[in-house]
CSV table of C-alpha atoms in Angstrom, one decimal:
chain,number,residue,atom,x,y,z
A,1,MET,CA,13.5,-12.0,-2.5
A,2,LEU,CA,12.8,-8.7,-0.1
A,3,ASN,CA,14.7,-6.0,0.1
A,4,GLN,CA,15.7,-6.0,4.2
A,5,GLU,CA,17.3,-2.6,3.4
A,6,ARG,CA,14.3,-1.0,2.7
A,7,THR,CA,12.1,0.8,5.3
A,8,PHE,CA,8.0,2.0,4.4
A,9,THR,CA,5.8,5.5,5.7
A,10,PRO,CA,2.7,4.4,7.5
A,11,SER,CA,0.9,5.3,4.1
A,12,GLU,CA,3.2,2.3,2.8
A,13,ALA,CA,2.8,-0.3,5.3
A,14,ALA,CA,-0.8,0.3,5.8
A,15,VAL,CA,-1.1,-0.7,1.9
A,16,VAL,CA,0.8,-3.2,1.6
A,17,SER,CA,-0.2,-4.6,5.3
A,18,GLY,CA,-3.6,-4.3,4.3
A,19,VAL,CA,-4.8,-2.4,7.2
A,20,PRO,CA,-6.0,1.2,7.4
A,21,VAL,CA,-3.4,3.2,8.3
A,22,LYS,CA,-4.8,4.6,11.3
A,23,THR,CA,-3.5,1.4,12.6
A,24,VAL,CA,-0.2,1.7,12.4
A,25,HIS,CA,0.3,4.7,13.6
A,26,ARG,CA,-1.5,3.3,17.0
A,27,GLU,CA,1.2,0.0,16.7
A,28,ILE,CA,3.8,2.2,16.5
A,29,ASP,CA,2.5,4.8,19.3
A,30,GLU,CA,1.4,1.9,21.5
A,31,GLY,CA,3.7,-0.1,20.5
A,32,PRO,CA,5.2,-3.3,19.8
A,33,LEU,CA,6.3,-1.3,16.9
A,34,LYS,CA,9.6,0.7,17.2
A,35,PRO,CA,10.1,2.1,13.3
A,36,LYS,CA,13.3,4.1,11.7
A,37,ARG,CA,14.6,7.4,11.0
A,38,ARG,CA,15.6,7.4,7.3
A,39,ARG,CA,17.0,11.2,8.3
A,40,PRO,CA,16.7,14.0,11.3
A,41,GLY,CA,13.7,15.7,11.2
A,42,SER,CA,11.9,13.1,8.8
A,43,LYS,CA,8.4,10.9,9.0
A,44,ARG,CA,9.6,7.3,10.9
A,45,THR,CA,9.6,4.7,9.4
A,46,LEU,CA,9.0,1.0,9.8
A,47,ARG,CA,10.6,-2.0,8.2
A,48,GLU,CA,9.4,-5.1,6.5
A,49,GLN,CA,9.8,-6.9,9.3
A,50,ASP,CA,7.1,-4.4,11.3
A,51,LEU,CA,4.0,-4.8,7.9
A,52,PHE,CA,4.4,-8.3,7.7
A,53,TYR,CA,4.1,-8.4,12.1
A,54,LEU,CA,0.9,-6.0,11.6
A,55,ALA,CA,-0.8,-8.6,8.7
A,56,VAL,CA,-0.6,-11.7,11.2
A,57,ALA,CA,-2.0,-8.7,13.6
A,58,LYS,CA,-5.0,-8.4,11.5
A,59,GLY,CA,-5.5,-11.9,10.7
A,60,LEU,CA,-6.5,-12.6,14.6
A,61,ASP,CA,-9.6,-13.2,16.2
A,62,THR,CA,-9.8,-11.1,18.6
A,63,ARG,CA,-13.0,-12.9,19.7
A,64,LEU,CA,-10.2,-15.3,20.9
A,65,VAL,CA,-7.3,-13.8,20.9
A,66,GLN,CA,-6.7,-10.3,23.1
A,67,LEU,CA,-3.0,-9.2,23.1
A,68,THR,CA,-2.1,-7.4,26.2
A,69,SER,CA,1.3,-4.8,25.7
A,70,GLU,CA,3.1,-7.7,27.3
A,71,GLY,CA,1.5,-10.5,24.3
A,72,LYS,CA,2.3,-8.5,21.1
A,73,ASP,CA,5.9,-8.1,22.3
A,74,LYS,CA,6.2,-11.5,21.8
A,75,LEU,CA,4.4,-11.8,18.9
A,76,HIS,CA,6.4,-9.3,17.3
A,77,ASP,CA,9.5,-11.3,18.5
A,78,ALA,CA,8.1,-14.3,17.2
A,79,ILE,CA,8.0,-12.9,13.3
A,80,ILE,CA,11.0,-10.9,13.6
A,81,VAL,CA,11.9,-14.9,14.1
A,82,TYR,CA,10.6,-16.3,11.2
A,83,TRP,CA,11.5,-13.7,9.1
A,84,ARG,CA,15.0,-13.8,9.5
A,85,SER,CA,15.0,-17.9,9.5
A,86,ARG,CA,13.2,-17.3,6.0
A,87,LYS,CA,12.6,-21.2,6.0
A,88,PRO,CA,9.9,-22.0,3.5
A,89,ALA,CA,9.4,-25.3,4.5
A,90,LYS,CA,8.0,-23.7,8.2
A,91,LYS,CA,4.7,-23.2,7.3
A,92,GLU,CA,2.9,-23.1,11.2
A,93,LEU,CA,4.3,-20.9,14.0
A,94,PRO,CA,3.1,-22.4,17.6
A,95,LEU,CA,2.3,-19.4,20.0
A,96,PHE,CA,1.8,-18.8,23.7
A,97,GLY,CA,2.0,-22.1,24.7
A,98,GLY,CA,0.6,-23.6,21.8
A,99,ARG,CA,-2.6,-22.1,22.8
A,100,LEU,CA,-2.5,-19.9,18.8
A,101,LEU,CA,-1.3,-21.7,15.7
A,102,LEU,CA,-0.6,-18.9,12.9
A,103,ASP,CA,0.1,-19.8,8.9
A,104,LEU,CA,2.6,-17.5,8.5
A,105,LYS,CA,4.0,-18.3,5.3
A,106,LEU,CA,-0.1,-17.6,3.7
A,107,VAL,CA,0.6,-14.5,5.1
A,108,LEU,CA,3.6,-14.0,4.3
A,109,GLU,CA,2.6,-14.9,0.7
A,110,GLU,CA,0.3,-11.9,0.9
A,111,VAL,CA,2.4,-9.1,1.5
A,112,ARG,CA,5.0,-10.0,-0.8
A,113,SER,CA,2.1,-9.5,-3.1
A,114,ARG,CA,1.1,-7.0,-2.1
A,115,LEU,CA,4.3,-5.6,-2.4
A,116,GLU,CA,4.8,-6.5,-5.9
A,117,ARG,CA,1.9,-4.7,-7.0
A,118,LEU,CA,2.9,-1.0,-4.5
A,119,GLU,CA,5.9,-1.5,-6.8
A,120,ARG,CA,4.2,-1.8,-10.0
A,121,ALA,CA,1.5,1.4,-9.1
A,122,ARG,CA,5.2,3.6,-8.5
A,123,ALA,CA,7.1,2.0,-11.8
A,124,MET,CA,3.1,3.5,-13.7
A,125,VAL,CA,3.3,6.5,-12.3
A,126,VAL,CA,5.9,9.6,-13.8
A,127,GLU,CA,6.4,13.0,-12.7
A,128,ASP,CA,7.9,15.1,-15.7
A,129,PRO,CA,8.1,18.4,-14.8
A,130,GLU,CA,7.3,19.1,-18.8
A,131,ILE,CA,3.6,17.0,-18.5
A,132,ARG,CA,1.5,19.0,-16.9
A,133,GLY,CA,3.6,20.6,-14.4
A,134,GLY,CA,5.0,17.4,-12.7
A,135,GLU,CA,1.8,16.1,-11.1
A,136,PRO,CA,2.4,12.1,-10.7
A,137,CYS,CA,1.4,10.9,-14.3
A,138,ILE,CA,-0.1,7.3,-15.7
A,139,ARG,CA,3.1,6.5,-17.9
A,140,GLY,CA,2.5,7.3,-21.3
A,141,THR,CA,-0.6,9.0,-21.0
A,142,ARG,CA,-1.4,13.4,-19.8
A,143,ILE,CA,-3.1,11.0,-16.9
A,144,GLY,CA,-3.4,12.4,-13.7
A,145,VAL,CA,-3.6,9.4,-11.3
A,146,TYR,CA,-5.5,10.6,-8.5
A,147,GLU,CA,-8.0,11.3,-11.1
A,148,VAL,CA,-8.6,7.8,-11.6
A,149,ALA,CA,-8.1,7.3,-7.9
A,150,SER,CA,-10.3,9.9,-7.1
A,151,MET,CA,-13.2,8.5,-10.3
A,152,LEU,CA,-13.1,5.8,-9.1
A,153,GLU,CA,-13.4,6.6,-5.0
A,154,HIS,CA,-16.5,8.2,-5.5
A,155,GLY,CA,-17.9,5.4,-7.3
A,156,ALA,CA,-17.6,4.9,-10.8
A,157,ALA,CA,-17.4,1.8,-12.8
A,158,GLU,CA,-14.4,0.4,-14.4
A,159,GLU,CA,-15.9,1.0,-17.6
A,160,GLU,CA,-17.0,3.7,-17.9
A,161,ILE,CA,-13.7,5.0,-17.4
A,162,LEU,CA,-12.1,2.8,-19.4
A,163,GLU,CA,-14.1,3.6,-22.5
A,164,GLY,CA,-13.5,7.1,-21.7
A,165,TYR,CA,-10.5,6.7,-21.3
A,166,SER,CA,-9.3,4.3,-23.9
A,167,SER,CA,-5.1,4.8,-23.3
A,168,LEU,CA,-5.4,2.9,-19.9
A,169,LYS,CA,-5.4,-1.1,-18.9
A,170,ARG,CA,-7.7,-2.2,-16.6
A,171,GLU,CA,-4.9,-3.6,-14.5
A,172,GLN,CA,-4.3,0.7,-14.3
A,173,LEU,CA,-7.0,1.4,-12.5
A,174,GLU,CA,-6.3,-0.5,-9.3
A,175,LEU,CA,-2.8,-0.1,-9.0
A,176,ALA,CA,-4.1,4.2,-9.2
A,177,LYS,CA,-5.8,3.2,-6.4
A,178,ILE,CA,-2.8,1.4,-5.2
A,179,PHE,CA,-0.7,4.5,-5.7
A,180,ALA,CA,-2.9,7.5,-4.5
A,181,GLN,CA,-3.6,5.7,-1.3
A,182,ALA,CA,1.1,4.7,-0.3
A,183,TYR,CA,1.1,8.5,-1.6
A,184,PRO,CA,-1.7,10.6,-0.8
A,185,ARG,CA,-2.3,13.9,-2.2
A,186,LYS,CA,-0.7,17.0,-0.3
A,187,GLY,CA,-3.2,19.5,0.0
A,188,ARG,CA,-6.4,21.2,-1.1
A,189,PRO,CA,-6.9,18.7,-5.0
A,190,PRO,CA,-7.2,20.9,-8.1
A,191,ARG,CA,-10.6,20.6,-10.1
A,192,HIS,CA,-11.3,18.3,-12.2
A,193,PRO,CA,-11.2,18.2,-16.4
A,194,TRP,CA,-13.5,16.2,-16.4
A,195,HIS,CA,-16.0,17.6,-13.4
A,196,GLN,CA,-16.7,19.3,-17.0
A,197,THR,CA,-16.1,17.5,-20.0
A,198,PRO,CA,-17.1,14.8,-21.3
A,199,TRP,CA,-14.6,11.8,-20.8
A,200,ARG,CA,-14.3,10.9,-24.1
A,201,GLU,CA,-13.0,14.5,-25.0
A,202,ILE,CA,-11.0,14.3,-22.1
A,203,SER,CA,-9.2,10.4,-22.8
A,204,ARG,CA,-7.8,12.4,-26.5
A,205,SER,CA,-6.9,15.2,-25.4
A,206,GLU,CA,-4.9,13.7,-22.6
A,207,THR,CA,-2.3,10.7,-24.2
A,208,LEU,CA,0.4,11.7,-25.4
A,209,ARG,CA,2.0,11.2,-29.0
């Protein structure tokens, strides 16, 4: 069961709900999401039911449903009621006088699955001052998580990366992408060693012994 007390940054919310981060900010700026702040001056954060709303809204066919600000508020309120009831048997929710029927159970399962993958990504990454000056690395290696995510983003094939980094598993590639999306690197990224060094040589030096 998800922890209702946990809050999420817009980037985390985007990964878990499956929407672009700019959509998350728009829903905050224009409503109906009302962000919380962990402490004065900190970044705004969202609750888990807000992520559920984002995932539901993403699945609406805009050719059939055009939500006004009032409609978004009603949808958000209905989702919160469903979320708090926690009745798995209640699969669908009628909205707007029964004109819209949503399979909320399916969306809830998707959000939970994405949240579990985010948690696995967080657990996979370690930030140790003794390892590359504290740069986020894949646990048990000296391989930077942003390096792997960048290679994938620039079109590197998974098989090629796995061949170059023999210590990595296929799941770790996907988790590296998720981590990089949820926690974007701050500042200008450094030049990666794989720009000039064969990956096979890097993989031998980057693996902890």
